[in-house]
Amino acid sequence: MPSHTIVTLDEPFDRASVRYALSWRHPPGTLKDLPGLRAIVSLGAGVDHLFADPALPNKPIVRVVDPDLTHRMSEWVVMHALVHLRQLRRYERQQRERRWEDDDQQPKAGDVEVGVLGLGVMGRDAAAKLKALGFKVMGWSLSPKALPGIACFSGADGLKRMLAQTDMLVVLLPLTEATRGIVSAPLIAGLRRGGALGGPILINAGRGGLQVEGDILAALDSRTLRGASLDVFEREPLPEDSRLWTHPAVYISPHNAAISTPDTVAAFAARAIEAFERGEPLAHLVDRRRGY
Ligand code: NDP
Ligand code: OXD
């Protein structure tokens, strides 16, 4: 096996000798003038951070796809689906107040229609796990799909039809020109009213740029939305003065639904590069035209 040297941007290195760039939110412009560059590896599953660099070299882009990352995301999605289904916040409050109160208004998973925006690596896994718990699951993607036990939709009309049946919306889309700001007032207004949970729930772990936080807050205030679990935000870290922090119907996590651990990502990048150097094609290539 030939030896490789690994350098970081903050140390001196010979730009002509660089063959692969591994990036998570590199400072714009830092990947240009690398004449021997063969490919760029995104250290996250999302690649919007790369396209934020106007001087990004026109080289193949590989993104991390790893079962560890996928399983963590599904854990987070399933956890929040159950938190809303089983009214965790209500029972936490009752516990604090030492109140033993119950009623018969516990809907079951089978009464709840979950719509998943994005049926890629993450969306498909989360959808299958929600299905296994008994939720009714639908999904929306760019290209039409057929997945066992999951009602699949695509296109603008498909989105409208899916939203009209959705009690719980799980957002696992990439941030692209086509998806920026998609979770806004018109989309929220298209969700099913009432339903088993008394109103729709939003669960977003895709990207903060997909959502319009002012619209989400307004919908929560007017009870158009019954609750929200958000892992990603328009600005990160979420500013201290954001009302989302204290809204009683909101759960917040600090963009860690699925953390790419250094071990996982380094092993993935090493395998991808070694395979490419052996002459195999690059896997998990990003489509620059679509932006994901
Ligand atoms: P994939 O690329 O595998 O899947 C993306 C899905 O979105 C595909 O089903 C795709 O459709 C669909 N899609 C893309 N654009 C559109 C559109 N305009 N209209 C309808 N559907 C669209 O991505 P992953 O599942 O691996 O990851 C999804 C996102 O999750 C990442 O981009 C990243 O932003 C986020 N993420 C967040 C993490 C966190 O910790 N919060 C961790 C990891 C990822 P099609 O199938 O037809 O291509
Ligand atoms: C990712 C992320 O895209 O952690 O991998 O957000």
Short mmCIF file of C-alpha atoms and ligand atoms in Angstrom, two decimals:
data_model
loop_
_atom_site.label_atom_id
_atom_site.label_comp_id
_atom_site.label_asym_id
_atom_site.label_seq_id
_atom_site.Cartn_x
_atom_site.Cartn_y
_atom_site.Cartn_z
CA MET A 1 0.00 0.00 0.00
CA PRO A 2 1.58 3.37 -0.98
CA SER A 3 2.00 5.81 1.88
CA HIS A 4 -0.06 8.99 2.07
CA THR A 5 0.52 12.18 3.97
CA ILE A 6 -2.43 13.88 5.62
CA VAL A 7 -2.22 17.64 6.14
CA THR A 8 -4.63 20.19 7.57
CA LEU A 9 -5.25 23.68 6.17
CA ASP A 10 -3.51 25.38 9.07
CA GLU A 11 -0.11 23.80 8.38
CA PRO A 12 2.31 24.41 5.48
CA PHE A 13 1.92 21.96 2.57
CA ASP A 14 2.74 21.62 -1.12
CA ARG A 15 -0.51 22.48 -2.95
CA ALA A 16 0.62 20.58 -6.08
CA SER A 17 0.81 17.29 -4.16
CA VAL A 18 -2.79 17.31 -2.86
CA ARG A 19 -4.92 14.57 -4.46
CA TYR A 20 -7.99 14.50 -2.19
CA ALA A 21 -9.67 17.19 -0.09
CA LEU A 22 -11.75 16.15 2.93
CA SER A 23 -14.06 18.97 3.96
CA TRP A 24 -16.66 20.03 6.50
CA ARG A 25 -17.43 23.74 6.01
CA HIS A 26 -13.99 24.73 4.71
CA PRO A 27 -13.35 28.47 4.39
CA PRO A 28 -14.49 29.50 0.87
CA GLY A 29 -11.67 29.60 -1.67
CA THR A 30 -9.32 27.31 0.22
CA LEU A 31 -9.76 24.37 -2.17
CA LYS A 32 -8.82 26.26 -5.33
CA ASP A 33 -5.30 26.09 -6.82
CA LEU A 34 -4.89 22.39 -6.07
CA PRO A 35 -3.78 21.27 -9.57
CA GLY A 36 -3.52 17.55 -8.69
CA LEU A 37 -6.91 17.34 -6.93
CA ARG A 38 -8.83 14.19 -7.93
CA ALA A 39 -11.90 14.31 -5.68
CA ILE A 40 -13.54 16.09 -2.74
CA VAL A 41 -14.96 14.09 0.18
CA SER A 42 -17.71 15.74 2.24
CA LEU A 43 -17.25 14.81 5.87
CA GLY A 44 -21.02 15.09 6.35
CA ALA A 45 -23.94 13.51 4.55
CA GLY A 46 -25.16 16.96 3.49
CA VAL A 47 -23.13 18.86 0.87
CA ASP A 48 -24.73 22.32 1.00
CA HIS A 49 -21.64 23.45 2.95
CA LEU A 50 -19.52 22.69 -0.14
CA PHE A 51 -21.74 24.55 -2.58
CA ALA A 52 -21.53 27.59 -0.31
CA ASP A 53 -17.99 28.00 -1.73
CA PRO A 54 -18.23 29.88 -5.06
CA ALA A 55 -14.66 28.76 -5.88
CA LEU A 56 -15.34 25.04 -5.30
CA PRO A 57 -13.16 23.09 -7.78
CA ASN A 58 -15.08 21.21 -10.47
CA LYS A 59 -14.07 17.75 -9.23
CA PRO A 60 -16.16 14.71 -8.27
CA ILE A 61 -17.74 15.04 -4.81
CA VAL A 62 -18.30 12.02 -2.58
CA ARG A 63 -20.48 12.32 0.53
CA VAL A 64 -20.48 10.18 3.65
CA VAL A 65 -23.01 7.38 3.64
CA ASP A 66 -22.57 5.12 6.62
CA PRO A 67 -24.93 2.82 8.54
CA ASP A 68 -23.83 4.35 11.86
CA LEU A 69 -24.94 7.82 10.72
CA THR A 70 -28.18 6.47 9.25
CA HIS A 71 -29.08 4.52 12.40
CA ARG A 72 -28.45 7.54 14.62
CA MET A 73 -30.73 9.66 12.47
CA SER A 74 -33.50 7.08 12.63
CA GLU A 75 -33.11 6.88 16.43
CA TRP A 76 -33.62 10.64 16.65
CA VAL A 77 -36.63 10.63 14.32
CA VAL A 78 -38.28 7.67 16.07
CA MET A 79 -37.59 9.20 19.49
CA HIS A 80 -39.37 12.44 18.51
CA ALA A 81 -42.23 10.66 16.78
CA LEU A 82 -42.85 8.79 20.06
CA VAL A 83 -42.34 11.89 22.21
CA HIS A 84 -45.22 13.59 20.40
CA LEU A 85 -47.38 10.47 20.12
CA ARG A 86 -47.05 9.69 23.85
CA GLN A 87 -47.24 13.35 25.01
CA LEU A 88 -43.95 13.27 26.88
CA ARG A 89 -44.04 16.98 27.70
CA ARG A 90 -47.43 16.65 29.39
CA TYR A 91 -46.30 13.77 31.60
CA GLU A 92 -43.01 15.49 32.47
CA ARG A 93 -45.05 18.50 33.62
CA GLN A 94 -47.40 16.29 35.61
CA GLN A 95 -44.44 14.57 37.26
CA ARG A 96 -42.92 17.91 38.26
CA GLU A 97 -46.28 18.90 39.73
CA ARG A 98 -46.82 15.45 41.38
CA ARG A 99 -50.08 15.12 39.53
CA TRP A 100 -51.49 11.62 38.84
CA GLU A 101 -53.80 12.30 35.94
CA ASP A 102 -54.81 10.20 33.02
CA ASP A 103 -57.53 10.13 30.44
CA ASP A 104 -58.39 7.88 27.58
CA GLN A 105 -57.01 10.17 24.90
CA GLN A 106 -53.92 8.17 23.98
CA PRO A 107 -53.87 7.73 20.21
CA LYS A 108 -51.97 4.74 18.89
CA ALA A 109 -49.25 4.79 16.25
CA GLY A 110 -51.61 3.21 13.75
CA ASP A 111 -53.90 6.25 14.01
CA VAL A 112 -51.11 8.58 12.89
CA GLU A 113 -50.07 9.27 9.28
CA VAL A 114 -46.42 10.26 9.02
CA GLY A 115 -45.22 12.04 5.88
CA VAL A 116 -41.47 11.92 5.26
CA LEU A 117 -40.00 14.63 3.01
CA GLY A 118 -36.95 13.02 1.39
CA LEU A 119 -36.75 9.28 0.75
CA GLY A 120 -32.97 9.03 0.44
CA VAL A 121 -30.58 7.11 2.65
CA MET A 122 -31.88 8.73 5.85
CA GLY A 123 -35.54 9.12 4.90
CA ARG A 124 -35.97 5.52 3.75
CA ASP A 125 -34.43 4.09 6.92
CA ALA A 126 -36.47 6.35 9.21
CA ALA A 127 -39.64 5.55 7.24
CA ALA A 128 -39.08 1.80 7.57
CA LYS A 129 -38.47 2.08 11.33
CA LEU A 130 -41.56 4.24 11.86
CA LYS A 131 -43.52 1.69 9.86
CA ALA A 132 -42.20 -1.12 12.06
CA LEU A 133 -43.56 0.76 15.10
CA GLY A 134 -47.02 0.78 13.55
CA PHE A 135 -47.23 4.33 12.15
CA LYS A 136 -48.83 4.75 8.74
CA VAL A 137 -46.00 6.08 6.60
CA MET A 138 -45.89 8.09 3.38
CA GLY A 139 -42.90 9.69 1.67
CA TRP A 140 -42.06 12.32 -0.94
CA SER A 141 -39.01 12.43 -3.20
CA LEU A 142 -37.82 14.07 -6.40
CA SER A 143 -38.02 10.92 -8.51
CA PRO A 144 -41.02 8.58 -8.18
CA LYS A 145 -40.42 5.57 -5.90
CA ALA A 146 -42.05 2.29 -4.93
CA LEU A 147 -41.20 1.19 -1.38
CA PRO A 148 -42.88 -1.72 0.40
CA GLY A 149 -45.60 -0.56 2.81
CA ILE A 150 -44.90 3.14 2.20
CA ALA A 151 -47.16 5.34 0.08
CA CYS A 152 -44.78 7.23 -2.19
CA PHE A 153 -45.36 10.66 -3.74
CA SER A 154 -43.37 12.97 -5.98
CA GLY A 155 -43.85 16.30 -7.73
CA ALA A 156 -45.72 19.40 -6.56
CA ASP A 157 -49.11 17.73 -6.84
CA GLY A 158 -47.85 14.66 -4.98
CA LEU A 159 -46.58 16.87 -2.17
CA LYS A 160 -49.97 18.56 -1.85
CA ARG A 161 -51.76 15.22 -1.71
CA MET A 162 -49.37 13.81 0.86
CA LEU A 163 -49.51 16.89 3.12
CA ALA A 164 -53.32 16.78 3.15
CA GLN A 165 -53.10 13.37 4.88
CA THR A 166 -50.10 14.12 7.13
CA ASP A 167 -50.37 14.29 10.93
CA MET A 168 -46.61 14.23 11.51
CA LEU A 169 -44.16 15.68 8.98
CA VAL A 170 -40.57 14.42 9.09
CA VAL A 171 -38.14 16.53 7.04
CA LEU A 172 -35.01 14.76 5.77
CA LEU A 173 -34.38 16.72 2.58
CA PRO A 174 -31.04 18.14 1.47
CA LEU A 175 -30.73 21.93 1.27
CA THR A 176 -30.67 22.91 -2.40
CA GLU A 177 -31.96 25.78 -4.51
CA ALA A 178 -35.18 23.80 -4.98
CA THR A 179 -35.76 23.02 -1.29
CA ARG A 180 -34.64 26.22 0.48
CA GLY A 181 -37.46 27.60 2.64
CA ILE A 182 -39.86 24.78 1.70
CA VAL A 183 -41.13 24.44 5.29
CA SER A 184 -43.01 27.74 5.32
CA ALA A 185 -46.56 28.97 5.89
CA PRO A 186 -48.10 27.52 2.68
CA LEU A 187 -46.66 24.05 3.34
CA ILE A 188 -47.79 24.13 6.98
CA ALA A 189 -51.26 25.28 5.90
CA GLY A 190 -51.46 22.21 3.64
CA LEU A 191 -51.07 19.73 6.52
CA ARG A 192 -54.08 17.81 7.82
CA ARG A 193 -56.03 19.62 10.54
CA GLY A 194 -57.22 17.80 13.63
CA GLY A 195 -56.16 14.19 13.16
CA ALA A 196 -55.25 11.75 15.91
CA LEU A 197 -52.77 14.15 17.54
CA GLY A 198 -55.15 17.12 17.58
CA GLY A 199 -53.07 18.94 14.95
CA PRO A 200 -49.95 18.43 12.86
CA ILE A 201 -46.42 17.96 14.22
CA LEU A 202 -43.20 19.05 12.46
CA ILE A 203 -39.94 17.13 12.88
CA ASN A 204 -36.93 18.59 10.97
CA ALA A 205 -33.42 17.19 11.01
CA GLY A 206 -32.61 18.02 7.37
CA ARG A 207 -31.23 21.55 7.34
CA GLY A 208 -32.21 24.84 8.96
CA GLY A 209 -32.33 26.55 5.56
CA LEU A 210 -35.30 24.36 4.67
CA GLN A 211 -37.48 26.08 7.28
CA VAL A 212 -38.85 29.59 7.80
CA GLU A 213 -38.73 29.92 11.57
CA GLY A 214 -41.03 32.95 11.73
CA ASP A 215 -43.73 30.93 9.93
CA ILE A 216 -43.20 27.94 12.22
CA LEU A 217 -43.53 30.10 15.35
CA ALA A 218 -46.66 31.77 13.99
CA ALA A 219 -48.17 28.37 13.21
CA LEU A 220 -47.32 27.08 16.70
CA ASP A 221 -48.82 30.17 18.32
CA SER A 222 -52.04 29.80 16.36
CA ARG A 223 -52.07 26.02 17.03
CA THR A 224 -52.01 25.41 13.27
CA LEU A 225 -48.99 23.34 14.27
CA ARG A 226 -49.42 21.30 17.45
CA GLY A 227 -45.72 20.74 18.15
CA ALA A 228 -42.24 20.71 16.63
CA SER A 229 -38.93 18.92 17.09
CA LEU A 230 -36.06 20.79 15.47
CA ASP A 231 -32.43 19.74 15.22
CA VAL A 232 -31.42 22.31 12.60
CA PHE A 233 -31.91 26.08 12.37
CA GLU A 234 -31.67 29.02 9.99
CA ARG A 235 -28.76 30.26 12.10
CA GLU A 236 -26.58 27.88 14.09
CA PRO A 237 -26.02 28.01 16.97
CA LEU A 238 -29.66 29.01 17.46
CA PRO A 239 -29.47 32.61 18.74
CA GLU A 240 -30.14 32.97 22.46
CA ASP A 241 -33.02 35.32 21.82
CA SER A 242 -34.89 32.93 19.52
CA ARG A 243 -38.39 32.26 20.83
CA LEU A 244 -38.01 28.66 19.74
CA TRP A 245 -35.90 27.99 22.87
CA THR A 246 -38.79 28.61 25.22
CA HIS A 247 -41.85 27.73 23.18
CA PRO A 248 -43.78 25.11 25.19
CA ALA A 249 -44.56 23.02 22.10
CA VAL A 250 -40.98 22.84 20.79
CA TYR A 251 -38.14 20.37 21.34
CA ILE A 252 -34.66 21.55 20.36
CA SER A 253 -31.41 19.67 19.82
CA PRO A 254 -28.12 21.26 18.71
CA HIS A 255 -27.75 19.80 15.20
CA ASN A 256 -26.66 16.43 16.52
CA ALA A 257 -29.45 14.12 15.35
CA ALA A 258 -26.80 12.12 13.50
CA ILE A 259 -23.25 13.00 14.37
CA SER A 260 -20.54 11.85 12.00
CA THR A 261 -17.89 10.65 14.44
CA PRO A 262 -14.25 11.15 13.33
CA ASP A 263 -13.66 7.35 13.42
CA THR A 264 -16.61 6.61 11.16
CA VAL A 265 -15.90 9.39 8.72
CA ALA A 266 -12.14 8.78 8.53
CA ALA A 267 -12.71 5.08 7.85
CA PHE A 268 -15.30 5.94 5.18
CA ALA A 269 -12.97 8.43 3.45
CA ALA A 270 -10.02 6.01 3.57
CA ARG A 271 -12.11 3.20 2.03
CA ALA A 272 -13.47 5.49 -0.71
CA ILE A 273 -10.03 6.81 -1.63
CA GLU A 274 -8.35 3.40 -1.54
CA ALA A 275 -11.04 1.92 -3.80
CA PHE A 276 -10.70 4.84 -6.25
CA GLU A 277 -6.91 4.48 -6.29
CA ARG A 278 -7.36 0.78 -7.13
CA GLY A 279 -9.33 1.91 -10.19
CA GLU A 280 -12.85 1.36 -8.85
CA PRO A 281 -15.51 4.04 -9.48
CA LEU A 282 -16.31 6.52 -6.73
CA ALA A 283 -19.44 5.60 -4.75
CA HIS A 284 -22.02 8.03 -3.26
CA LEU A 285 -21.27 10.70 -5.81
CA VAL A 286 -23.05 14.03 -5.55
CA ASP A 287 -24.99 15.33 -8.56
CA ARG A 288 -23.79 18.92 -8.95
CA ARG A 289 -26.74 19.89 -11.12
CA ARG A 290 -29.31 18.81 -8.49
CA GLY A 291 -27.11 20.03 -5.63
CA TYR A 292 -27.24 16.85 -3.50
P1 NDP B 1 -30.05 11.62 0.10
O1 NDP B 1 -29.35 12.41 -0.95
O2 NDP B 1 -29.80 10.15 0.18
O3 NDP B 1 -31.63 11.80 -0.05
C1 NDP B 1 -32.22 13.02 -0.33
C2 NDP B 1 -33.71 12.78 -0.60
O4 NDP B 1 -34.35 14.03 -0.83
C3 NDP B 1 -33.95 11.93 -1.85
O5 NDP B 1 -35.05 11.07 -1.66
C4 NDP B 1 -34.29 12.98 -2.91
O6 NDP B 1 -35.11 12.52 -3.96
C5 NDP B 1 -35.04 13.98 -2.06
N1 NDP B 1 -35.07 15.30 -2.68
C6 NDP B 1 -34.01 16.12 -2.95
N2 NDP B 1 -34.42 17.25 -3.56
C7 NDP B 1 -35.77 17.15 -3.65
C8 NDP B 1 -36.77 17.97 -4.19
N3 NDP B 1 -36.48 19.16 -4.77
N4 NDP B 1 -38.05 17.54 -4.15
C9 NDP B 1 -38.36 16.35 -3.60
N5 NDP B 1 -37.45 15.51 -3.06
C10 NDP B 1 -36.18 15.90 -3.10
O7 NDP B 1 -29.70 12.33 1.48
P2 NDP B 1 -29.65 11.67 2.93
O8 NDP B 1 -30.92 10.94 3.14
O9 NDP B 1 -28.38 10.95 3.14
O10 NDP B 1 -29.59 12.99 3.84
C11 NDP B 1 -30.61 13.96 3.79
C12 NDP B 1 -30.16 15.22 4.51
O11 NDP B 1 -30.11 14.98 5.90
C13 NDP B 1 -28.73 15.68 4.19
O12 NDP B 1 -28.68 16.38 2.95
C14 NDP B 1 -28.43 16.59 5.36
O13 NDP B 1 -28.82 17.92 5.07
C15 NDP B 1 -29.31 16.02 6.48
N6 NDP B 1 -28.50 15.46 7.56
C16 NDP B 1 -28.65 16.00 8.82
C17 NDP B 1 -27.95 15.50 9.88
C18 NDP B 1 -28.18 16.00 11.26
O14 NDP B 1 -27.46 15.62 12.19
N7 NDP B 1 -29.17 16.85 11.48
C19 NDP B 1 -26.98 14.40 9.71
C20 NDP B 1 -26.91 13.89 8.36
C21 NDP B 1 -27.65 14.42 7.32
P3 NDP B 1 -34.60 11.32 -4.94
O15 NDP B 1 -34.67 10.07 -4.09
O16 NDP B 1 -35.57 11.31 -6.05
O17 NDP B 1 -33.18 11.67 -5.34
C1 OXD B 2 -24.38 15.99 8.00
C2 OXD B 2 -24.67 16.68 9.26
O1 OXD B 2 -24.76 16.49 6.93
O2 OXD B 2 -24.11 16.26 10.30
O3 OXD B 2 -23.74 14.91 8.04
O4 OXD B 2 -25.47 17.61 9.28
#
